[in-house]
Coordinates of C-alpha atoms in Angstrom, one line a residue:
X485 CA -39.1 8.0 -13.5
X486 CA -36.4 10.2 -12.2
X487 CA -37.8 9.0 -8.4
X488 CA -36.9 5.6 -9.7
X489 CA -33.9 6.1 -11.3
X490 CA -32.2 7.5 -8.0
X491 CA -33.2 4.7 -6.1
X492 CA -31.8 2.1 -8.6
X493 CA -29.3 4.7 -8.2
X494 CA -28.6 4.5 -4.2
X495 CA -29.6 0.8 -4.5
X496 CA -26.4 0.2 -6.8
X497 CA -24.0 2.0 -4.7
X498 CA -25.8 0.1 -1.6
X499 CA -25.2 -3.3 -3.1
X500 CA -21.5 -1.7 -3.6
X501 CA -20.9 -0.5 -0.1
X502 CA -21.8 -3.8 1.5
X503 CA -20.1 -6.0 -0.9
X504 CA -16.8 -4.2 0.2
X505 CA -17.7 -4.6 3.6
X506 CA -18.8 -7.8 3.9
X507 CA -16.8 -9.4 1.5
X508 CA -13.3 -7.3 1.4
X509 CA -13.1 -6.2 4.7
X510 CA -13.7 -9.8 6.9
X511 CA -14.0 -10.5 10.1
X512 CA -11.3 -12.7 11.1
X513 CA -13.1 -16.0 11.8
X514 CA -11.8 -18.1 15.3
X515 CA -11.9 -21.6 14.9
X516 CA -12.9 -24.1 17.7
X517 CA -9.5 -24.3 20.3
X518 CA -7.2 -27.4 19.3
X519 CA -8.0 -30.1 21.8
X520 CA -4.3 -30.8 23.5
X521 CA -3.2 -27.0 24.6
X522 CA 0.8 -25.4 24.4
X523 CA 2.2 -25.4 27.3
X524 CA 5.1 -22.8 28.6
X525 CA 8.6 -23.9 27.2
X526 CA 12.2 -22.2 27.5
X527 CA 13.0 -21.5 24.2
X528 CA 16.6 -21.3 24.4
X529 CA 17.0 -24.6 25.1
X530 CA 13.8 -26.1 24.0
X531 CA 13.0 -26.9 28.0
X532 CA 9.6 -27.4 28.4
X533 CA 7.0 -28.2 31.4
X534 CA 4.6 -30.0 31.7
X535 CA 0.6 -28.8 31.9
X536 CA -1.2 -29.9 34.9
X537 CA -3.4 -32.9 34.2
X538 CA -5.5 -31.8 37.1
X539 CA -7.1 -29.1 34.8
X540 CA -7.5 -28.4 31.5
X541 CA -4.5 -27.2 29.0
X542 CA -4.4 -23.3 28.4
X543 CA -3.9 -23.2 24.2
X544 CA -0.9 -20.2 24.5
X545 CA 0.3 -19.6 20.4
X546 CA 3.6 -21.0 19.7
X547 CA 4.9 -17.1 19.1
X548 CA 4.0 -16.5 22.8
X549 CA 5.5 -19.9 23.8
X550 CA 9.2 -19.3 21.6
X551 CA 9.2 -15.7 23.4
X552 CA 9.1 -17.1 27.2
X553 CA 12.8 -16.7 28.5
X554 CA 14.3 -16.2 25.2
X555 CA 18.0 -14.6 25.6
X556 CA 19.1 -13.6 22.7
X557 CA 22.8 -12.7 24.1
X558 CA 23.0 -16.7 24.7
X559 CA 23.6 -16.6 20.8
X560 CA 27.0 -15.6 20.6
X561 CA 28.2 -13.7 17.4
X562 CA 26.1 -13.8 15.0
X563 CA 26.9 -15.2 11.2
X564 CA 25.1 -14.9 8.0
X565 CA 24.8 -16.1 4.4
X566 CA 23.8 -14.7 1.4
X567 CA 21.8 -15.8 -1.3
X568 CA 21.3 -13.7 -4.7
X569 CA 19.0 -15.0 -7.6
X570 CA 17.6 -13.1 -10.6
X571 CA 14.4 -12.9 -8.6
X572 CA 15.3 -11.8 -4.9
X573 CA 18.4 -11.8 -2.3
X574 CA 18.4 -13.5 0.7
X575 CA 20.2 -12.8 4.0
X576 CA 19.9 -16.3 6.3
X577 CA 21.1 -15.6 10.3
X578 CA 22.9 -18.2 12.3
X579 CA 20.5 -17.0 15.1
X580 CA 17.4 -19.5 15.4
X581 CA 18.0 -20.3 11.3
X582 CA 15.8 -17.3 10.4
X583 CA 15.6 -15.4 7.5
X584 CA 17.1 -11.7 8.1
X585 CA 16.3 -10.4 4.5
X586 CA 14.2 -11.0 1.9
X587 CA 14.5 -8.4 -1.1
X588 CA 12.6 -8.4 -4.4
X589 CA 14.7 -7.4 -7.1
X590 CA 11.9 -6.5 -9.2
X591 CA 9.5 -4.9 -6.9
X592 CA 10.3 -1.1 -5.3
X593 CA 8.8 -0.2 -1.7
X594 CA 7.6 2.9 -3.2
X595 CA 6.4 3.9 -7.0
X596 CA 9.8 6.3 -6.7
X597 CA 12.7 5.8 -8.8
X598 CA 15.4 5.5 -6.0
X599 CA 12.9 3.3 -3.8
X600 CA 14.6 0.4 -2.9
X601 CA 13.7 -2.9 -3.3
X602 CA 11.0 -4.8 -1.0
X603 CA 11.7 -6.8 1.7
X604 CA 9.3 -9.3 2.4
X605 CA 10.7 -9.6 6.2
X606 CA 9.4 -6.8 8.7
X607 CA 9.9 -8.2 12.3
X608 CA 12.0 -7.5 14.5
X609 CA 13.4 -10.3 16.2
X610 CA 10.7 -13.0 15.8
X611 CA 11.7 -13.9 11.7
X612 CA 10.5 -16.0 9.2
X613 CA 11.3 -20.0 9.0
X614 CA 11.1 -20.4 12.6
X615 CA 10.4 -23.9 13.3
X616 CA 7.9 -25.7 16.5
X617 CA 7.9 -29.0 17.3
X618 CA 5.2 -31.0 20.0
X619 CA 6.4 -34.7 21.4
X620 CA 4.0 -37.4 22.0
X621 CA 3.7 -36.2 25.7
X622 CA 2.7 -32.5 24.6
X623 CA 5.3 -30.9 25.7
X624 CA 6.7 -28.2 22.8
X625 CA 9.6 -27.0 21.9
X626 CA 11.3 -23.6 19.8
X627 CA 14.1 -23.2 17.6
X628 CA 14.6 -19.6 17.9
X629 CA 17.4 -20.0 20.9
X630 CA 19.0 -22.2 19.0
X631 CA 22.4 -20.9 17.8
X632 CA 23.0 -22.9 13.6
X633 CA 26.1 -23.8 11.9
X634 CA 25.0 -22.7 8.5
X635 CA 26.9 -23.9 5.3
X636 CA 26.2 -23.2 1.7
X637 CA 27.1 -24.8 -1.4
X638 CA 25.5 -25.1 -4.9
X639 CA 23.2 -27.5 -6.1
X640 CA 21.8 -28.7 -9.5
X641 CA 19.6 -25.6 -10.3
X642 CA 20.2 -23.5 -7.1
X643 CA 22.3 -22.6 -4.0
X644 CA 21.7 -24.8 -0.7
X645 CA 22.0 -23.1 2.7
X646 CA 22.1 -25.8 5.6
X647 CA 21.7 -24.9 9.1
X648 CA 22.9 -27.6 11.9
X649 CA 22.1 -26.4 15.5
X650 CA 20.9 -28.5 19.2
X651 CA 18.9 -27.3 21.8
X652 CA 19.8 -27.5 25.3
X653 CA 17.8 -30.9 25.7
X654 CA 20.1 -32.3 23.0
X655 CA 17.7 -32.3 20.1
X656 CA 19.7 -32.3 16.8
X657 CA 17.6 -29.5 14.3
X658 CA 18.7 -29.2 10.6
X659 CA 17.3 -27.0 8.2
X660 CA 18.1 -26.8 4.7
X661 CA 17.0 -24.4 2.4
X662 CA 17.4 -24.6 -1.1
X663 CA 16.8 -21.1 -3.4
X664 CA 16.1 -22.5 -7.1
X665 CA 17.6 -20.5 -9.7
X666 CA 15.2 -18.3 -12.5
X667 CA 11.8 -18.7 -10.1
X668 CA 10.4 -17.6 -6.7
X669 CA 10.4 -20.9 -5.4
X670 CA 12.7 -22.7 -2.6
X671 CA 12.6 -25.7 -1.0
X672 CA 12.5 -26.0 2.7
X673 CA 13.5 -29.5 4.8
X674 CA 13.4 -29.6 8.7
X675 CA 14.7 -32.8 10.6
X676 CA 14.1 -33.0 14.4
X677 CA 16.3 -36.2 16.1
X678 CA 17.6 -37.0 19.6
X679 CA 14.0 -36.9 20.9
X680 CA 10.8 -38.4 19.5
X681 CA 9.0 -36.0 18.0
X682 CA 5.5 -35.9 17.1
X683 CA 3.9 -32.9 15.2
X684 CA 6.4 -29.7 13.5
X685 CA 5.6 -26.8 12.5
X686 CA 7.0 -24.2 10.0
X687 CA 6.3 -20.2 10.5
X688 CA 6.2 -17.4 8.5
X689 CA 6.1 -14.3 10.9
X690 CA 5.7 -10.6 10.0
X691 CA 5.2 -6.9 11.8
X692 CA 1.5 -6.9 11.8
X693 CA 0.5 -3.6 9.8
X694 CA -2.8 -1.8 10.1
X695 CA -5.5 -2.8 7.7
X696 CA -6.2 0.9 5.5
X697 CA -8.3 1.2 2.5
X698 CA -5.8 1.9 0.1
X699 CA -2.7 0.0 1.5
X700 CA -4.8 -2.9 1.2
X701 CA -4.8 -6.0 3.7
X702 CA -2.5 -8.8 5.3
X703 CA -2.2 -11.5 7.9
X704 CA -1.6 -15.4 8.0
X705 CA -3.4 -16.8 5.1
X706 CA -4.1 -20.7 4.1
X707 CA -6.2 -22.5 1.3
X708 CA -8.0 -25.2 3.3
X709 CA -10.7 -27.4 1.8
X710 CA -10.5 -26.0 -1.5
X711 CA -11.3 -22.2 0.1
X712 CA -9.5 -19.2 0.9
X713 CA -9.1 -19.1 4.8
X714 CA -7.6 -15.1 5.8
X715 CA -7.7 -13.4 8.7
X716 CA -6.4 -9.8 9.4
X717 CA -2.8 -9.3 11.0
X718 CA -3.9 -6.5 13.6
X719 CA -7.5 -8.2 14.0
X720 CA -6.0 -11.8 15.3
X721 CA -7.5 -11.3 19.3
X722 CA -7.4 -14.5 19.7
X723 CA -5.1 -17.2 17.8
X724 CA -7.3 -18.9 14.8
X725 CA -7.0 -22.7 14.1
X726 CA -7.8 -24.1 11.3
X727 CA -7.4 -27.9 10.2
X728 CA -8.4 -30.2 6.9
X729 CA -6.6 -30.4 3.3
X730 CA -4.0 -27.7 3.0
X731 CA -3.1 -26.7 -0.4
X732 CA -0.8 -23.8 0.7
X733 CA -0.3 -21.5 4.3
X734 CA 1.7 -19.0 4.7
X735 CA 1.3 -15.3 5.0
X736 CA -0.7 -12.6 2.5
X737 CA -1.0 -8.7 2.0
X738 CA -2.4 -6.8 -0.5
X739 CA 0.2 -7.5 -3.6
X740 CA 2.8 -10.6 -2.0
X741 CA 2.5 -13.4 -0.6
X742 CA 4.6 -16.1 1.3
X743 CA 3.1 -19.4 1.3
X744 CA 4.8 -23.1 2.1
X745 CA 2.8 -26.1 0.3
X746 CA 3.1 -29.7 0.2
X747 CA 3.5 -31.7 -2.7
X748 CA -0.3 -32.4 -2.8
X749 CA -3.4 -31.5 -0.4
X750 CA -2.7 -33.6 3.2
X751 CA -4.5 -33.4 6.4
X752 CA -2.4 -30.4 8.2
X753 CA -3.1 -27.8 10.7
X754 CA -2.8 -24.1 10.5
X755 CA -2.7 -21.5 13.1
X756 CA -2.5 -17.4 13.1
X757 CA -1.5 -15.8 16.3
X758 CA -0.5 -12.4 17.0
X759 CA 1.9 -11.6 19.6
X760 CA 4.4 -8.5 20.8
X761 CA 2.2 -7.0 17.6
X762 CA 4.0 -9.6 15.2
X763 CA 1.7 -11.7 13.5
X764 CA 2.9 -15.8 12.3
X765 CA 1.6 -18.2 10.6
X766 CA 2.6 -21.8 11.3
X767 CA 1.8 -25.1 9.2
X768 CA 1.1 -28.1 11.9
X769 CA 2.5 -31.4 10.2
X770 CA 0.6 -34.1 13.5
X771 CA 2.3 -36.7 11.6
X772 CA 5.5 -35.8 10.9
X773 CA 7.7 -37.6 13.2
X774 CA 10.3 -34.9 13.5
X775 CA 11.0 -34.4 9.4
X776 CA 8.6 -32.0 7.3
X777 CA 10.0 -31.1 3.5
X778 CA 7.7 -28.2 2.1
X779 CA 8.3 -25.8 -1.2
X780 CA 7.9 -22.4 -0.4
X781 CA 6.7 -19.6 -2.6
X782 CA 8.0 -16.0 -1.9
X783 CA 7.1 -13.4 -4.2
X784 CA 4.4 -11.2 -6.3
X785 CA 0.6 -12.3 -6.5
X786 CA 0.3 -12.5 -10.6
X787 CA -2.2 -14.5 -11.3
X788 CA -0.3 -16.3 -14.4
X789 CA 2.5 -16.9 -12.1
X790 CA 0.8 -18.5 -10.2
X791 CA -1.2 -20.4 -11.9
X792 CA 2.2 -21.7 -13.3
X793 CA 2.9 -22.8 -9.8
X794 CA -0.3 -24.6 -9.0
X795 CA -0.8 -25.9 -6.1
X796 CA -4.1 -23.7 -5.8
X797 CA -1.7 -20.7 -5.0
X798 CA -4.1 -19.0 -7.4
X799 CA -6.5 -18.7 -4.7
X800 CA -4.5 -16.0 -2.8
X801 CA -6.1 -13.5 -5.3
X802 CA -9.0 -12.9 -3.9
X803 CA -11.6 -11.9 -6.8
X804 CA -14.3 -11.8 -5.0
X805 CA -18.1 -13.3 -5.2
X806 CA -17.9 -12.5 -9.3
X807 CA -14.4 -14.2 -10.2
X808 CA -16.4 -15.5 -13.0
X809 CA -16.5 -12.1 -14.5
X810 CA -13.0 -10.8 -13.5
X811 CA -10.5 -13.3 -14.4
X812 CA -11.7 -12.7 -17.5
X813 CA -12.3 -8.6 -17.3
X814 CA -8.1 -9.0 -16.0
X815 CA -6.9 -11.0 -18.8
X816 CA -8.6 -8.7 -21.6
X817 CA -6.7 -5.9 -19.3
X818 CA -3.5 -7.4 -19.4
X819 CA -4.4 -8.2 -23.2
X820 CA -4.7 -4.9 -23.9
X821 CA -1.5 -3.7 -22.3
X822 CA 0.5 -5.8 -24.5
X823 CA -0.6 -3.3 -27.6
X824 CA -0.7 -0.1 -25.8
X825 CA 2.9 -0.6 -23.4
X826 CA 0.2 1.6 -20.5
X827 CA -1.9 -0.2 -18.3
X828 CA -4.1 3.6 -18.3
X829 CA -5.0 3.1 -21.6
X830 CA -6.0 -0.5 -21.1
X831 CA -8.1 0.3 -18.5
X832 CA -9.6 2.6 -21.0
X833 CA -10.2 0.2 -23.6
X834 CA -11.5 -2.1 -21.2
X835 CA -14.1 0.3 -20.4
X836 CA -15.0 1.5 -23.6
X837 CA -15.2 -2.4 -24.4
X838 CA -17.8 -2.8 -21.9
X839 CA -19.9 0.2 -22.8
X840 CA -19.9 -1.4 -26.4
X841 CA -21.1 -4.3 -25.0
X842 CA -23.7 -2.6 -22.9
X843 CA -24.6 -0.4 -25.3
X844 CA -27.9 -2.3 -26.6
X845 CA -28.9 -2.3 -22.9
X846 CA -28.2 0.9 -22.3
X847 CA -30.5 1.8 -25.2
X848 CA -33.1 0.1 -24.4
X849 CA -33.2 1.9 -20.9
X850 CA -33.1 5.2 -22.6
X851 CA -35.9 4.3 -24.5
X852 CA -37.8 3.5 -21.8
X853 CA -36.5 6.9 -19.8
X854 CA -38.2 8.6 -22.3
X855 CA -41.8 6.8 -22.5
X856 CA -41.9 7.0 -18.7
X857 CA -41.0 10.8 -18.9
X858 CA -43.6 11.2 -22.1
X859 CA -46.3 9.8 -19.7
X860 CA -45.5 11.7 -16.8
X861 CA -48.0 14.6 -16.7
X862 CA -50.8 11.7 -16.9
X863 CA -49.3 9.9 -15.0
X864 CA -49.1 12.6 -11.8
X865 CA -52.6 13.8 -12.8
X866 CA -53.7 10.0 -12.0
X867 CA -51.7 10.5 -9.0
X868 CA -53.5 13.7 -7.6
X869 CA -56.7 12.1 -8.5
X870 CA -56.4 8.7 -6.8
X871 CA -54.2 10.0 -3.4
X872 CA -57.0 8.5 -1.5
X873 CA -57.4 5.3 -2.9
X874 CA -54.5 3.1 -3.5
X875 CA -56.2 0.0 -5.4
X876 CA -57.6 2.1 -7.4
X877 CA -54.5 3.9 -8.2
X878 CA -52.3 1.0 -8.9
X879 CA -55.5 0.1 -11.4
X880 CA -55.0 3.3 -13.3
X881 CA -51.7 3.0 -13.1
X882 CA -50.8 -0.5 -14.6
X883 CA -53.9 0.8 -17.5
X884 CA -51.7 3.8 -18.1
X885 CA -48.1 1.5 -18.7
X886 CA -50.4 -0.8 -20.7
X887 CA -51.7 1.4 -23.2
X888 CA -48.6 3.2 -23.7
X889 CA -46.3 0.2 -23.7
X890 CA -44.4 1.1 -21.0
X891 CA -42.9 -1.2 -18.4
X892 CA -41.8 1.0 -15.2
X893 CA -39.1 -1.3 -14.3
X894 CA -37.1 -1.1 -17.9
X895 CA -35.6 1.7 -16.7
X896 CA -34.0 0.1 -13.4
X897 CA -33.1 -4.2 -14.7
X898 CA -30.2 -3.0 -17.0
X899 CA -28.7 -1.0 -13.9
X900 CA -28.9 -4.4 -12.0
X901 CA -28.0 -6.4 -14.9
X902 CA -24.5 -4.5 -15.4
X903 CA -23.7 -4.5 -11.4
X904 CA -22.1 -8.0 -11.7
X905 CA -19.8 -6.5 -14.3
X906 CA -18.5 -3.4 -12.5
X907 CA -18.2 -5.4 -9.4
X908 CA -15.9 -8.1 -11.2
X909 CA -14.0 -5.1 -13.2
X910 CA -13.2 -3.9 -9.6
X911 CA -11.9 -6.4 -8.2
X912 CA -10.0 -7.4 -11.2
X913 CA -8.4 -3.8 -11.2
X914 CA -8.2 -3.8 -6.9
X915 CA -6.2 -7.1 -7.1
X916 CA -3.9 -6.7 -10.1
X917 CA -0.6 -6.5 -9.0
X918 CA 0.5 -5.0 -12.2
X919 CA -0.6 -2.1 -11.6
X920 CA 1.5 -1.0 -8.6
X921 CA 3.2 1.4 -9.7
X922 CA 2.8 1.8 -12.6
X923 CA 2.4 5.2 -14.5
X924 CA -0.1 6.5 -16.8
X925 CA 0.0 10.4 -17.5
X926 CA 1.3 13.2 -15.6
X927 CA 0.8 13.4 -12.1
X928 CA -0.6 9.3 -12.0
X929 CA 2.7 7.5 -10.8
X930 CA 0.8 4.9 -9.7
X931 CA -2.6 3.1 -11.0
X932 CA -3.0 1.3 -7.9
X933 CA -3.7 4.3 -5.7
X934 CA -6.4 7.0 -5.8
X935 CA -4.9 10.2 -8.7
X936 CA -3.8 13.0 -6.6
X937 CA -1.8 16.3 -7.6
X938 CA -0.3 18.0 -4.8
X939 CA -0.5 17.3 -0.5
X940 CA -3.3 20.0 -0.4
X941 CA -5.7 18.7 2.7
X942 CA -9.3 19.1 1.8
X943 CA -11.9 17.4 4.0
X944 CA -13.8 14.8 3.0
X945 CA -11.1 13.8 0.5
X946 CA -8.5 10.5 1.6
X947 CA -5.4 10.6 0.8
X948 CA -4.6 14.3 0.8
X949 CA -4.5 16.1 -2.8
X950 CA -6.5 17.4 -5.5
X951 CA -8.6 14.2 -7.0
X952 CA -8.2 15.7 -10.7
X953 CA -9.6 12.8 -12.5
X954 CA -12.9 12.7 -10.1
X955 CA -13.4 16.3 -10.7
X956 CA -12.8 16.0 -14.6
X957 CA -15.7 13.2 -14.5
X958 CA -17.7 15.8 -12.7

């Protein structure tokens, strides 16, 4: 029984192992190419030329086509405005209209107590709210050489930044962007005139980051047909379009997430592209006829926050194949911190909840642990006697389990039967956002990270430092 009991065993942790490979670790999936291609532009003035209709168009991503030519001494001096809510501050540059700063005010980069506060904007030069624009005869055009007039003034609920700039072609671009007071939320209008324009599109762009196993993942992300669509930052080879009934696009890591949305599901597009190793998201609106008007979503990935939001931003927590099991395995965590003030000793009730619930199960494989020991010596005496004839072996066999009362696979169903449940209580600890950072006892700063005391290097062992808790649980 032992035999069987360490292949349940190594089956478990198989089952684990893939899961996490298959399912948290994806592949970023290409779509098919779009069928009219991007052709080069200069995106200081919006300039663009045309693609030879002699062969057909090269798709180039709109981050590659804004960076052809771009100058960004043509800008003149540049000016900024500030916005500061409860939630975050925001720094808006007069250069291409893009956001220069986007801090959390309740979120630290680090679990440290001087750690300041996280900036949800890490490139360098290519920023968020850039904004693309296609005419009926293909041709496609940049804002980020355009130089804005930005002015600010305060609404009903909120502080209004406009931005008023042209291109060189004598396109008239104005952006407004509206921070509403006491949420994460904005609002974000573009309007393209002088020029008809067909389709626009609206970026979020960040430094693409290495995927690592414990600083979790990120890259352009999109809820498209009522599913999760994500693909890796550093992964995107090739740019990946998407296109159906977008509930929300925008950009993802582990904890945050950026995401414009419409005020229902429409037909859109979406693209990922990676470029100069800065990855962007951009939201296609075909139909637009120069204007677009999206709320935007910048902040943490709580799961009742966002479910307060709708708009199926829920979906950027990824719970896995078992959500079934953690959304509720998460709530009874978060229900349990409420009493204790540590999300360490919720975790701990949880468990011990679950190995109540277990427990009959758990006792019934016992029992059978020990009536597959208790026939054992028959059982290997059958064994030696039969090597040579395996029908009748397996006769002797199931004889021996029936008159005992044993079934040999009691002792391996209640492993398989609990899997579900540990899987779902992973991923509901993996994605919870509360607990980065947060403390439980001692040396644990931070619940979301492996325990570690010290910076001792000891192979095998990733991060670096003594895994005290692993070696308490033997």
């Amino acid at each position: 029984m032992e035999t069987r009991a360490l292949l349940a065993f190594a089956l478990s942790v198989a089952i684990l192992v893939g899961y996490q490979m298959i399912f948290e670790t994806p592949v970023p999936r290409q779509a098919p190419p779009a069928s009219t291609g991007l052709p080069s532009t200069d995106a200081v003035g919006g300039v663009v030329a045309q693609t030879s209709a002699l062969r057909p168009p090269v798709p180039l991503p709109p981050l590659a086509v804004a960076d052809q030519g771009f100058d960004s001494s043509a800008l003149g001096p540049e000016v900024t405005r500030e916005v500061t809510t409860e939630q975050y501050s925001l720094i808006i540059s007069s250069h291409g209209g893009r956001l220069k700063s986007f801090k959390l005010n309740d979120y630290r980069t680090s679990a440290g107590q001087d750690s300041p506060s996280l900036d949800m904007v890490s490139a360098d030069g290519r920023l968020p709210l850039g904004v693309y624009w296609r005419r009926g005869d293909g041709s496609v055009g940049s804002d980020r050489g355009v130089a804005y007039e930005l002015t600010s003034r305060r609404t009903g609920g909120g502080t209004s930044i406009e931005m008023m700039g042209s291109t060189a072609a004598g396109q008239r671009i104005t952006k407004r962007l509206t921070a509403v007071d006491g949420s994460y939320l904005l609002a974000y209008d573009v309007e393209i005139s002088g020029h008809p324009t067909a389709a626009v599109g609206v970026a979020w762009s960040r430094t693409a980051v290495k995927t690592n196993r414990w600083g979790g993942q990120e890259g352009p992300a999109a809820f498209i047909d009522g599913a999760l669509e994500f693909d890796l930052a550093d992964k995107l080879d090739e740019p990946a379009i998407y296109s159906g009934q977008v509930s929300w696009a925008g950009y993802a890591d582990h904890y945050f997430l950026a995401a414009y949305y419409p005020s229902g599901p429409r037909t859109l597009g979406f693209e990922a592209v990676l470029s100069g190793g800065v990855a962007e998201a951009v939201l296609w609106d075909e139909q637009a006829g120069g204007t677009v008007s999206y709320e935007l979503f910048v902040g943490p990935k709580s799961v009742h926050l966002l479910d307060e939001v709708g708009h199926d931003l829920a979906g950027a927590v990824n719970l896995g194949w078992f959500a079934i099991i953690a959304r509720p395995l998460l709530e009874l965590m978060l229900f349990f911190e409420r009493f204790t003030g540590n999300y360490g000793w919720a975790i701990l009730l949880l468990t011990a909840g679950i190995r109540v619930v277990f427990y009959p199960v758990n006792k019934r494989q016992a029992t059978a642990m020990k009536a597959m020991k208790k026939i054992q010596p028959e059982l290997k005496k059958i064994q030696e006697r039969f090597k040579d004839d395996r029908e009748r072996l397996n006769k002797e066999m199931m004889e021996l389990y029936r008159r005992h009362k044993v079934n040999p696979l009691s002792g391996c169903l209640p492993m398989l039967l609990q899997l579900p449940v540990f899987l779902g209580l992973y991923n509901a600890l993996l994605q919870s956002i509360e607990l980065r950072h947060a403390p439980f006892l001692g040396w644990i700063t931070d619940l979301s990270q492996p325990d570690r005391l010290g910076s001792l290097a000891i192979p095998f062992v990733t991060p670096s430092g003594i895994p005290i808790m692993t070696l308490l649980m033997g």
